[in-house]
Amino acid sequence: METFDLNELKRRMQGAIASLKHELGGLRTGRAAASMLDPIQVDAYGSHMPLNQLATVSVPEPRLISVHVWDKSMVKAVEKAIINSNLGLSPATEGQVLRLRVPELNQERRKELVKKAHEYAEEARIAVRHVRGNGREVLKKLEKKHEMSEDDHERLDADVQKATNDTIHEIDQLLAVKEKEILTV
């Protein structure tokens, strides 16, 4: 028997928010941040591993990221992953430490980053609307099987829409904050 759980739908919508926060954290704003390297996956030990499982990432200066690779044999793999990450960072390697200078962003690059942030936000909105669609489908089936009254269906459908609107509003707020961060020097 199918059941409807509004809290489960809200939890799934929050998953889209968490994913968006992760994606936006990877966008560079001209200031060094350890989170910029979070999306980087390194080919290590026969699989793809997050960079933070192979090295310590720190920010000793506002425009410098330091990556201390724990295993000497992984330095080249980490270096390659950073270069291939499309973050525009080129590592200067000294032994097991990679130093990444974060260059100033030019206006064109800022616009590209804002565009990318909008793409991430739209993906999150689509994911939320998809969750809404799933919830509405369950409600229709329950009403059709006479396991729910028409009034309950309408009330719960309104709850689903409210949760959707609230989540999309949160996505828009996250996007606005990131956009301002990217565009201001």
C-alpha angles and dihedrals in degrees: 000000000000118000133192120232116181092188090056090052091050090049090053091048089052087055088064089051092050091049091049092050089052093049094046090048088063093057113100119233100185093268121093115251128170089224089067088078095048095098093053115112119195126207098235135154092354097308144065112271131180112255092239089064091060103037148019112252118203139165109223093168134021092256101032133080119192120204115192108194111209098205114054091210091061098056094094092046092050091047091051092048092052092048092048093046095089091231091122092239123136116197124226104209123211110173107299095345123089117196117204118196111207106217124214112269117243120217093257092053091047090055090049090052092049089050090051090049089053090051091052091048092050091051088053092049090050090050090051092049089049090055089048090052092051091050093049091049091055090049092051092050092049092050092045090053088049091241089123134035122241089246092053090048092053093045093049091043088056089050090052091050092049091051089049093050092047092050094047089049088054090050090051091050092050089049093049092051092048093046091052090047092052096045099045118077 
